[in-house]
Coordinates of C-alpha atoms in Angstrom, one line a residue:
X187 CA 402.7 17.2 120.5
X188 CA 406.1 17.5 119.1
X189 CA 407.3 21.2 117.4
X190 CA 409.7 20.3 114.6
X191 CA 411.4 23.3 112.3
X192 CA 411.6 22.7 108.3
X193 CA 414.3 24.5 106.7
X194 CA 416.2 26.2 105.4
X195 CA 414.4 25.4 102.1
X196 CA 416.7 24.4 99.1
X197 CA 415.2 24.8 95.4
X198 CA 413.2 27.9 96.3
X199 CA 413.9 31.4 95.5
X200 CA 414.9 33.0 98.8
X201 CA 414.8 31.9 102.2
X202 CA 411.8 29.9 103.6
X203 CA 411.0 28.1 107.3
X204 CA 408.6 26.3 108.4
X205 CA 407.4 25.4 112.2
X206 CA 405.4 22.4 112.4
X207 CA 403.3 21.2 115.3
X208 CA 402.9 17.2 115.0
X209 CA 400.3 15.2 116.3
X210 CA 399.6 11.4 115.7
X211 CA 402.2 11.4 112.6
X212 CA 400.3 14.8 111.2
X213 CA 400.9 18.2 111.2
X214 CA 398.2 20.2 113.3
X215 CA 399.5 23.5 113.3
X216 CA 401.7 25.5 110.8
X217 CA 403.8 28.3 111.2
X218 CA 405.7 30.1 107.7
X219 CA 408.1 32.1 108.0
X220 CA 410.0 34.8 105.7
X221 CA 413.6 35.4 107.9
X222 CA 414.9 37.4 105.5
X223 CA 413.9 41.4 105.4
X224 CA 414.9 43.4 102.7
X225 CA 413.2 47.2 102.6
X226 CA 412.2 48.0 99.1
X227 CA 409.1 50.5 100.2
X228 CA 411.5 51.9 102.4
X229 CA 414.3 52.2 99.7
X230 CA 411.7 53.6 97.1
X231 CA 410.1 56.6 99.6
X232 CA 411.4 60.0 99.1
X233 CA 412.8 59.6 95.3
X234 CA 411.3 60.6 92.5
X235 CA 408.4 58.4 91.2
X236 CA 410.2 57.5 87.6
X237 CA 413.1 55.7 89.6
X238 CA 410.5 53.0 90.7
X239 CA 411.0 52.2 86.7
X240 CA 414.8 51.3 87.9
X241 CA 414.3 49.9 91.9
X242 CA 410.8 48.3 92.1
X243 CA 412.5 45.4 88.9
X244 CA 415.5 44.9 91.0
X245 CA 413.1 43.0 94.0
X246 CA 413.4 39.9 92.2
X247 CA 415.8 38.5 89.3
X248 CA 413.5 36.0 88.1
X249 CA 410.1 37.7 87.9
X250 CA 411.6 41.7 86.8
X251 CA 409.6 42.3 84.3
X252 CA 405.9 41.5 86.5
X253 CA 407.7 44.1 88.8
X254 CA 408.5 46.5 86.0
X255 CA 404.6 46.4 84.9
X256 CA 403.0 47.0 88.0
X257 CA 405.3 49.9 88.5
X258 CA 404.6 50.9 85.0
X259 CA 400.7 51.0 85.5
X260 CA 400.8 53.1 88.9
X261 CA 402.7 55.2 87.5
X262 CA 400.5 55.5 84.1
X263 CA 397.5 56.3 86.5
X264 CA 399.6 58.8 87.6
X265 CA 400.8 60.2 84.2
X266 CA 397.8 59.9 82.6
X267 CA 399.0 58.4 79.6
X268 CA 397.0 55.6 77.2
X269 CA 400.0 53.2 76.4
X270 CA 400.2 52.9 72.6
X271 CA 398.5 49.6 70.9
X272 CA 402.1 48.1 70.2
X273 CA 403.6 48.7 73.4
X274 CA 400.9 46.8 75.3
X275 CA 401.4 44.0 73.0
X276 CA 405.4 43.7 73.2
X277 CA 404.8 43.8 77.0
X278 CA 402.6 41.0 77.0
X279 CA 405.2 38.9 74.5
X280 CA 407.8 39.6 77.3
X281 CA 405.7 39.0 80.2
X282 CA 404.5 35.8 79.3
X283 CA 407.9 34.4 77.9
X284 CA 409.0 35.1 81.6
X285 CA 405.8 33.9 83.5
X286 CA 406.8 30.2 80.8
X287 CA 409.8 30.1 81.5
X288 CA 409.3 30.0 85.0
X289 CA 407.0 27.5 84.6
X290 CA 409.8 25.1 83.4
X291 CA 411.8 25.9 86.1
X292 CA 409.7 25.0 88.5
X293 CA 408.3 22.0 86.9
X294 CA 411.8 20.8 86.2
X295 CA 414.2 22.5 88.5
X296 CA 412.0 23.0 91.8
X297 CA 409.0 20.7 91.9
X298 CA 409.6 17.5 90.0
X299 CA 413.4 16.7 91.7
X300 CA 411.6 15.4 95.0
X301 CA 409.7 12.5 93.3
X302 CA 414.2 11.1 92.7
X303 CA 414.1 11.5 96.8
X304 CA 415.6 8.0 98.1
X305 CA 412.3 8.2 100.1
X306 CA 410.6 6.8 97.4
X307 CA 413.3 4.0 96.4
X308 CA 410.4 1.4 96.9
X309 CA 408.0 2.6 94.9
X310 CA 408.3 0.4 91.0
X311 CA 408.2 3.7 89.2
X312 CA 410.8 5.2 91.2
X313 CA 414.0 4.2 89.0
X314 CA 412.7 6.1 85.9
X315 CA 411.8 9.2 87.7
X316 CA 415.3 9.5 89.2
X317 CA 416.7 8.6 85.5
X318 CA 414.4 11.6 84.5
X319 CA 413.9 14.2 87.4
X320 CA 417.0 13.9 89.7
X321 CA 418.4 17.3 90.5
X322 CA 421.5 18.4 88.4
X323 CA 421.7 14.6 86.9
X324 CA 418.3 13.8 85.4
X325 CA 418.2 13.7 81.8
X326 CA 414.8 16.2 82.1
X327 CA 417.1 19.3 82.6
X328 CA 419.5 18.2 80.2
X329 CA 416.6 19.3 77.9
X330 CA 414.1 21.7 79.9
X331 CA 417.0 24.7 80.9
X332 CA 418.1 24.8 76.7
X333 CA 414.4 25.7 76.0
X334 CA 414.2 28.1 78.8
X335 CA 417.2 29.6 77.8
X336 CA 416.0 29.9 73.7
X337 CA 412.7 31.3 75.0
X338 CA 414.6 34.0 77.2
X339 CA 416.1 35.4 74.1
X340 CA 412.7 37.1 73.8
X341 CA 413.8 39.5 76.7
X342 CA 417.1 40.6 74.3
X343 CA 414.6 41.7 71.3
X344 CA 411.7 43.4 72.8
X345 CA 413.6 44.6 76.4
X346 CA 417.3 44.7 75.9
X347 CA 418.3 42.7 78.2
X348 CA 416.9 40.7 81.6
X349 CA 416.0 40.9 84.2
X350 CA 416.0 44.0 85.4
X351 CA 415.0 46.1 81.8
X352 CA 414.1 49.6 81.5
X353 CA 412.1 48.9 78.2
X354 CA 408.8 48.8 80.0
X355 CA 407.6 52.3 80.7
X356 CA 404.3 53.9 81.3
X357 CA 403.5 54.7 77.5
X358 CA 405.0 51.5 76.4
X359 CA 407.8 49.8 75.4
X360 CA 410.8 52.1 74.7
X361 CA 412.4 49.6 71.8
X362 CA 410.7 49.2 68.2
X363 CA 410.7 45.4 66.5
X364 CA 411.5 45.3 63.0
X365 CA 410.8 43.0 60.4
X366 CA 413.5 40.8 60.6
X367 CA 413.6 41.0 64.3
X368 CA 409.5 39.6 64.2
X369 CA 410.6 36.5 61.9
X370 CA 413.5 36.1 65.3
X371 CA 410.2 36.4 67.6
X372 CA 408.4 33.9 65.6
X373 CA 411.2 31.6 65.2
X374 CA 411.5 31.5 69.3
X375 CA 408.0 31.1 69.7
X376 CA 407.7 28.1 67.3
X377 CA 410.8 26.5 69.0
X378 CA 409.3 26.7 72.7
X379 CA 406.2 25.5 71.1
X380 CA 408.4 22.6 69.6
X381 CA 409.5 21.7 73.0
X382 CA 406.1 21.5 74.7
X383 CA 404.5 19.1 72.6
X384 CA 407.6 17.0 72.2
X385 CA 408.9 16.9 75.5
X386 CA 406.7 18.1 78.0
X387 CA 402.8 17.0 76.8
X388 CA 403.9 14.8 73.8
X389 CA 400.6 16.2 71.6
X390 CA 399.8 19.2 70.3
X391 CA 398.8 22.2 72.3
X392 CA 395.5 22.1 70.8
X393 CA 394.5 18.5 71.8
X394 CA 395.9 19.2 75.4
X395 CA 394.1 22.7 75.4
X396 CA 390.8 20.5 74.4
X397 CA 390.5 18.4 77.6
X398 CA 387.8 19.7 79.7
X399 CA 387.2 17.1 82.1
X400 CA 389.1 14.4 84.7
X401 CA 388.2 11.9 82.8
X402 CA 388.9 13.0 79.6
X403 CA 391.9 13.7 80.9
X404 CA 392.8 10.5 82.6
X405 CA 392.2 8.9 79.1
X406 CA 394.7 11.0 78.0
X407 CA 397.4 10.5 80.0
X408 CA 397.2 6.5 79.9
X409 CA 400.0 5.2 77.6
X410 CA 401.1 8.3 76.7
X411 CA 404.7 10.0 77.1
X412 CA 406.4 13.1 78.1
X413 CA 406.7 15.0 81.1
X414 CA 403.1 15.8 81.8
X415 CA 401.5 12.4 81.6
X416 CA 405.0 11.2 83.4
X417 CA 403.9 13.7 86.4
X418 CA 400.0 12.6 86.5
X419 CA 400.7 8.8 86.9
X420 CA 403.1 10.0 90.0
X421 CA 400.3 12.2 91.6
X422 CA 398.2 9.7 91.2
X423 CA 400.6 6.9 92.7
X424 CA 400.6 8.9 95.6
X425 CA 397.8 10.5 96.1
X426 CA 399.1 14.1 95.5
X427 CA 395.3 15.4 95.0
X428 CA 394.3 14.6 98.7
X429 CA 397.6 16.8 99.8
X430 CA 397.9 20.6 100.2
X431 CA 393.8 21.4 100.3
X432 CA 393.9 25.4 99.7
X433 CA 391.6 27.6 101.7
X434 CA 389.1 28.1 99.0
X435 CA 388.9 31.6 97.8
X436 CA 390.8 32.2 94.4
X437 CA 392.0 35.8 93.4
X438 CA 393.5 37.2 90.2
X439 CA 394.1 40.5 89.2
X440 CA 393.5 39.9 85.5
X441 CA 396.8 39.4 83.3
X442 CA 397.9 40.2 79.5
X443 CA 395.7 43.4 78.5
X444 CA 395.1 44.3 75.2
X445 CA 392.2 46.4 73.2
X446 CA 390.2 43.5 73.5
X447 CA 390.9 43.4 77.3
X448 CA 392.7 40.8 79.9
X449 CA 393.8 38.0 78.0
X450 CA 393.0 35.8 81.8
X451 CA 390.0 38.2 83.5
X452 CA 390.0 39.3 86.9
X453 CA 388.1 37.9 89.4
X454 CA 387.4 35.9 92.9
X455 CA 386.3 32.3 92.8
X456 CA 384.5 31.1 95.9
X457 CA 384.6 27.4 97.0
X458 CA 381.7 26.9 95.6
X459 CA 382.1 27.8 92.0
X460 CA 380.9 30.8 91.7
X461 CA 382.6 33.8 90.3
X462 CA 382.7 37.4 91.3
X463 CA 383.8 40.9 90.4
X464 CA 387.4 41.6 92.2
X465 CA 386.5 44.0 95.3
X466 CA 390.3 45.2 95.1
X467 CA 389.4 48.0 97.4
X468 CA 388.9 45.5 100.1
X469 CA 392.4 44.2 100.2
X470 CA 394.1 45.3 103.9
X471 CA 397.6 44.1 105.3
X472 CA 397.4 42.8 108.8
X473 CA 400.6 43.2 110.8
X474 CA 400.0 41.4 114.1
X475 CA 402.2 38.5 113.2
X476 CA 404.7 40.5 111.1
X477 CA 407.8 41.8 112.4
X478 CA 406.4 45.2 111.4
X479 CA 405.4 48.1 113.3
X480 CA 401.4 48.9 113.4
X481 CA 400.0 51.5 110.4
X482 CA 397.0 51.8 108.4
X483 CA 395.6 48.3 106.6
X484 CA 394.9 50.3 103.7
X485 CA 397.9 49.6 101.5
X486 CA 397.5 53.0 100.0
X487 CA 398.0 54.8 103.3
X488 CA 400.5 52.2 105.0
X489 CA 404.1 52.1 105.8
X490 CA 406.4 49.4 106.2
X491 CA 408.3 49.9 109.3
X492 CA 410.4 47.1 110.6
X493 CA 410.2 46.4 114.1
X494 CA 412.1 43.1 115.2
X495 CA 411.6 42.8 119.0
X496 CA 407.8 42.8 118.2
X497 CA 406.1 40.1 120.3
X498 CA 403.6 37.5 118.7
X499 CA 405.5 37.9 115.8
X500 CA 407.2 35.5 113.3
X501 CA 407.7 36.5 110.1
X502 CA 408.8 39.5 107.6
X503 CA 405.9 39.1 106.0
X504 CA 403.1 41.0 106.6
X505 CA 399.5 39.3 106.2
X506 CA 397.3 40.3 103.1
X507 CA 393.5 39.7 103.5
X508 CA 390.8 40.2 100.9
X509 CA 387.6 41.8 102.6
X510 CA 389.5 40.0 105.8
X511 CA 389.8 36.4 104.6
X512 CA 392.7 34.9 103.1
X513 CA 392.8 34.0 99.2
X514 CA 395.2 31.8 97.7
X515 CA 396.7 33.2 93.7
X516 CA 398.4 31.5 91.5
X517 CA 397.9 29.9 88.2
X518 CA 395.2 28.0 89.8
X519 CA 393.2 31.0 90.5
X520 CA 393.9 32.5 87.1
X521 CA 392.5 29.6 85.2
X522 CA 389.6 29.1 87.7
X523 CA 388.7 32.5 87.4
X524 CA 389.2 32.8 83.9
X525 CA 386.8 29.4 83.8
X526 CA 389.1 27.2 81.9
X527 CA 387.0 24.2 81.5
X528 CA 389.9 21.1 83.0
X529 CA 390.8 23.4 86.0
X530 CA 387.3 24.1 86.8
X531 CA 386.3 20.7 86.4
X532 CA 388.8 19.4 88.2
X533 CA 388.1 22.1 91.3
X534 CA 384.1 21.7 90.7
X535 CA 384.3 19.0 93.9
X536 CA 387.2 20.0 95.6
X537 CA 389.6 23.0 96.7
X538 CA 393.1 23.7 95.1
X539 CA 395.3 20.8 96.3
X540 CA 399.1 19.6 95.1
X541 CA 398.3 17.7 92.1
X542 CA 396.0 20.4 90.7
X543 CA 398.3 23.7 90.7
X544 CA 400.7 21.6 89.0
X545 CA 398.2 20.9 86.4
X546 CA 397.3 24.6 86.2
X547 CA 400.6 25.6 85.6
X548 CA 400.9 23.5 82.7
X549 CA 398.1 24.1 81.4
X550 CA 398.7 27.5 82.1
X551 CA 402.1 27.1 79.9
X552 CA 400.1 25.6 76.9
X553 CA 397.6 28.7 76.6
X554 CA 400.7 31.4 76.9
X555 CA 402.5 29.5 73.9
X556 CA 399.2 30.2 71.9
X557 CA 399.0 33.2 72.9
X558 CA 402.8 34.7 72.2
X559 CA 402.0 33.2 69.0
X560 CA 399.0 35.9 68.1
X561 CA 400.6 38.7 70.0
X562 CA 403.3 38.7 67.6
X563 CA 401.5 38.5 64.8
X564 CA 399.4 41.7 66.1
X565 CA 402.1 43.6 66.1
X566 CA 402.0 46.7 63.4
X567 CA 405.2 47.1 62.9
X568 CA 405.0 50.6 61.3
X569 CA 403.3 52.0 64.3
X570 CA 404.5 53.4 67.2
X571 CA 405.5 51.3 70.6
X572 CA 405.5 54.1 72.9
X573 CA 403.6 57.2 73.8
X574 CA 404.9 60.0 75.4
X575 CA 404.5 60.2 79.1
X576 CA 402.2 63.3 80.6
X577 CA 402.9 65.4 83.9
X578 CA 403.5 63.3 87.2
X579 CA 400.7 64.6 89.3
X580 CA 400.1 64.1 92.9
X581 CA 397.8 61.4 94.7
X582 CA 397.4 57.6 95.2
X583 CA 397.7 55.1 92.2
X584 CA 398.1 51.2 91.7
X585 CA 399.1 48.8 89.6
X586 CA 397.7 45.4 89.8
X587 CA 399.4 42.8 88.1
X588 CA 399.3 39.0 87.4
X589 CA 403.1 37.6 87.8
X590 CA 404.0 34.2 87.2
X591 CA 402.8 33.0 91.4
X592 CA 400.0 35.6 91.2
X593 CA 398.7 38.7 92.4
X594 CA 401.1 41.5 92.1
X595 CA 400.3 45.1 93.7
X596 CA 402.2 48.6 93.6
X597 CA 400.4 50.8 95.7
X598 CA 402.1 54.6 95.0
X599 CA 401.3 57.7 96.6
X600 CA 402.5 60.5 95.2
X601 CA 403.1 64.1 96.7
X602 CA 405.6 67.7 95.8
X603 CA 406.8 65.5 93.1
X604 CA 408.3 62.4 95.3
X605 CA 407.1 59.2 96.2
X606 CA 405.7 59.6 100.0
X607 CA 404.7 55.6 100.0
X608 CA 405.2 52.6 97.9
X609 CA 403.5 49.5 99.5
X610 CA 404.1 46.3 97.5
X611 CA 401.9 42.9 97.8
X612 CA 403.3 40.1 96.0
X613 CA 401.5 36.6 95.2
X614 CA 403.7 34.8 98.4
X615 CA 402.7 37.4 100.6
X616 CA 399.6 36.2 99.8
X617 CA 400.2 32.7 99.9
X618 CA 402.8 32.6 102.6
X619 CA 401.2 35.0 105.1
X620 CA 401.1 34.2 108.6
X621 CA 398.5 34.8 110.7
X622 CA 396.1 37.7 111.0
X623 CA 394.7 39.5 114.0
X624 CA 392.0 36.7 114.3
X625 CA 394.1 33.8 114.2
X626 CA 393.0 33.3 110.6
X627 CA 396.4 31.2 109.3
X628 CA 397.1 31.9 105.7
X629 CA 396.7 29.7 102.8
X630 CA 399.8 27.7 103.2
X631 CA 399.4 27.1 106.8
X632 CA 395.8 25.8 106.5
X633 CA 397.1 23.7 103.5
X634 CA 400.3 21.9 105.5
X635 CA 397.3 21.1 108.5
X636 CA 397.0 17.1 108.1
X637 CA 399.7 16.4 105.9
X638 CA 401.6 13.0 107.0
X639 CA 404.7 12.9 108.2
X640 CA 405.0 9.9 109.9
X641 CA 408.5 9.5 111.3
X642 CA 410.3 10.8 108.8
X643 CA 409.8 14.6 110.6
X644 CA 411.0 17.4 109.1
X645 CA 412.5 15.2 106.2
X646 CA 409.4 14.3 105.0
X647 CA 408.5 14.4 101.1
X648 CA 405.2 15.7 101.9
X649 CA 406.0 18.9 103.2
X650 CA 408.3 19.1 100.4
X651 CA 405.4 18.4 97.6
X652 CA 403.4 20.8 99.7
X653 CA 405.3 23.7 100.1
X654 CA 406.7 23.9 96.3
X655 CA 403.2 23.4 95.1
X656 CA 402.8 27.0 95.6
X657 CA 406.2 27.8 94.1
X658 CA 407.8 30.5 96.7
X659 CA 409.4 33.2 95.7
X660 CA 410.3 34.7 98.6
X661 CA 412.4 37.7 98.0
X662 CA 409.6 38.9 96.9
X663 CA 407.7 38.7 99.4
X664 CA 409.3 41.0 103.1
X665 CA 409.7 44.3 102.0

């Protein structure tokens, strides 16, 4: 058995390694690890609770606004304050412009890049995927960072500015949209639209959001362009739906609230289909493997204490466990849960592999474009966006969020006024944890267990296909 280290990872937010065991050409053990620490619980105990409106955003420039809102709720519980009608509704138009526009970079900028690897030279359709998809030269980005960019301008009319707003707030959103400023919302929205089903499906959202099986969906794709279609002929060339099995369980925390409640619903998805109530008072943090003193598993009652001579350990991530198994989050388990008909057709005989969270993410994309649409439209204009917040009072509160990689948590306790803990779980905490007190690996590790290398090593494409399948973000994820 030969021990081969992968990494440092390029095209991934924050710093990522991976220790492989190889066996026969295959990977029979995984190690991830997060080298990086960086102390936000720490930073945010002591202070008064309001300033986690200003730190907790400041984790991550890419998904600020997920970390604004789960802030925002705990400290709503907390409050006691019912956020008014309009405010929700903003919040959810900002939200989801940031979860889409992360979705295009990490279709385009992240993901599709490896598939222009000289590793794949052989392969017939290898010359129009490196004309398309090669990183910082491909003509894909030429188009895909624009449209990001045009969708981002959202953040400048409802938040001010992003990342890293103050806008969001426990009542709300502190900034009223005006007429003309609606017709700007709409116009963005139509142009992102625009760009979906010219570029990346090449249909309408509709048609795309009306296949409900593989088959149906197969049909589709044949003959057709754009980037979608372009990306399920390459899974299929090589097999991408046999790589990167998941370890079954699928969480979400629910995502885009509103009077008529969570636009996605929260839930757990077993292996077998079926579908359960979220038992979020069963999630623990295992430390065993983390470079992280021992404290309670309850996240409410824990501390984050680092502790970097600890033995047995190998990352600074700590190991999140729902009733003590580990669940993978994502888009995946949002659309599973929420029983969209393709990605629970597509999972009805099989776990969450490579090709599939891909597809989930784009389809994912599709039902947020919709969505934005009829948020804006919601809107009453001549009604207030913010409610006034109420007395800070003293005791434990969370806020459980859906960012763009998953399930988000703020767990705050509150005493004489300051914050006396702030634990934070963040979707590659879940997805990237290493192992727990039993041995149990976390989803990643279970899913890079019998992925080919061959003799390629830690070059090969595989582990790359894997690894950004679940789209790290790992500052983010060591606190």
């Amino acid at each position: 058995m030969t021990r081969i280290t992968v990494g440092p990872f390029n095209r991934v937010e924050g710093d990522l390694e991976v220790r492989l065991d190889i066996e026969s050409g295959r990977v029979a053990r995984a190690e991830v690890t997060a080298p990086l620490y960086r102390g936000f619980e720490q930073i945010l105990e002591g202070r008064p609770p309001l300033d986690a409106l200003v730190i907790a955003p400041r984790i991550c420039g890419i998904c600020s606004v997920s970390q604004s809102i789960a802030a925002a709720s705990a400290l709503r519980q907390a409050m006691g304050v019912v956020p008014a009608p309009n405010g929700v509704l903003a919040t959810n138009i900002a939200h989801a412009a940031e979860n889409a526009a992360d979705r295009l970079t990490h279709f385009y900028i992240f993901f599709m890049p490896d598939f222009a690897r000289e590793a794949y030279a052989a392969h017939p359709w290898h010359g129009a995927a490196a004309e398309r998809f090669t990183a910082t030269k491909g003509s894909a980005a030429r188009e895909a960072l624009p449209a990001r960019a045009r969708l981002l301008e959202i953040m400048g009319l409802i938040a001010g500015k992003w990342p890293h707003s103050l806008a969001f707030q426990p009542g709300g959103t502190t900034r009223a949209i005006e007429l003309g400023e609606r017709i700007r919302l709409n116009a963005i929205a139509g142009s992102f639209r625009g760009f979906l089903e010219r570029v990346v499906f090449a249909d309408t959202l509709e048609n795309v959001l009306a296949l409900s099986t593989p088959s149906e969906l197969d049909r589709w794709r044949d003959g057709r362009a754009g980037d979608f279609a372009h990306f399920l002929r390459l899974a299929d060339a090589l097999a991408l739906a046999d790589l990167g099995k998941g370890p079954g369980l699928l969480m979400s925390f629910g995502a885009y609230h509103d009077a008529d409640g969570a636009n996605f619903r929260a839930g757990l998805r077993a292996s077998d289909g079926m579908i359960s109530t979220l038992p979020s008072d069963l999630i623990t943090e295992d430390v065993s493997h983390a470079w992280m003193r021992e404290t309670s598993r309850d996240p409410a009652a824990s501390r984050s204490v680092p502790d970097a001579d600890k033995a047995d350990a190998y990352s600074w991530c700590k190991a999140p466990r729902l009733a003590g198994e580990p669940v993978e989050v994502g888009a995946i388990a949002r659309q599973a849960v929420d029983g969209e008909p393709l990605i629970t057709a597509l999972l009805a005989s099989d776990n969450s592999n490579v090709r599939n969270r891909v597809i989930a993410r784009l389809i994912e994309t599709a039902r947020l474009a919709l969505s934005i649409e009829g948020w804006i439209k919601a809107l009453r204009l001549s009604e207030p966006f913010c409610e006034t917040s109420g007395e800070m009072t003293d005791g434990r509160f969370v806020g459980l969020v859906e960012a763009a990689r998953g399930s988000l948590g703020h767990w705050l306790a509150v005493g004489g006024g300051r914050i006396e803990r702030y634990q934070i779980i963040a979707p590659t905490s879940w997805n990237f944890s290493p192992r727990d007190s039993d041995g149990v690996a976390g989803p990643l590790e279970q899913s890079l267990v019998g992925t080919e290398v061959g003799d390629a090593g830690a070059r090969a494409v595989s582990i790359q296909h894997v690894v950004r399948s679940f789209d790290p973000c790992m500052v983010c994820t060591a606190h």
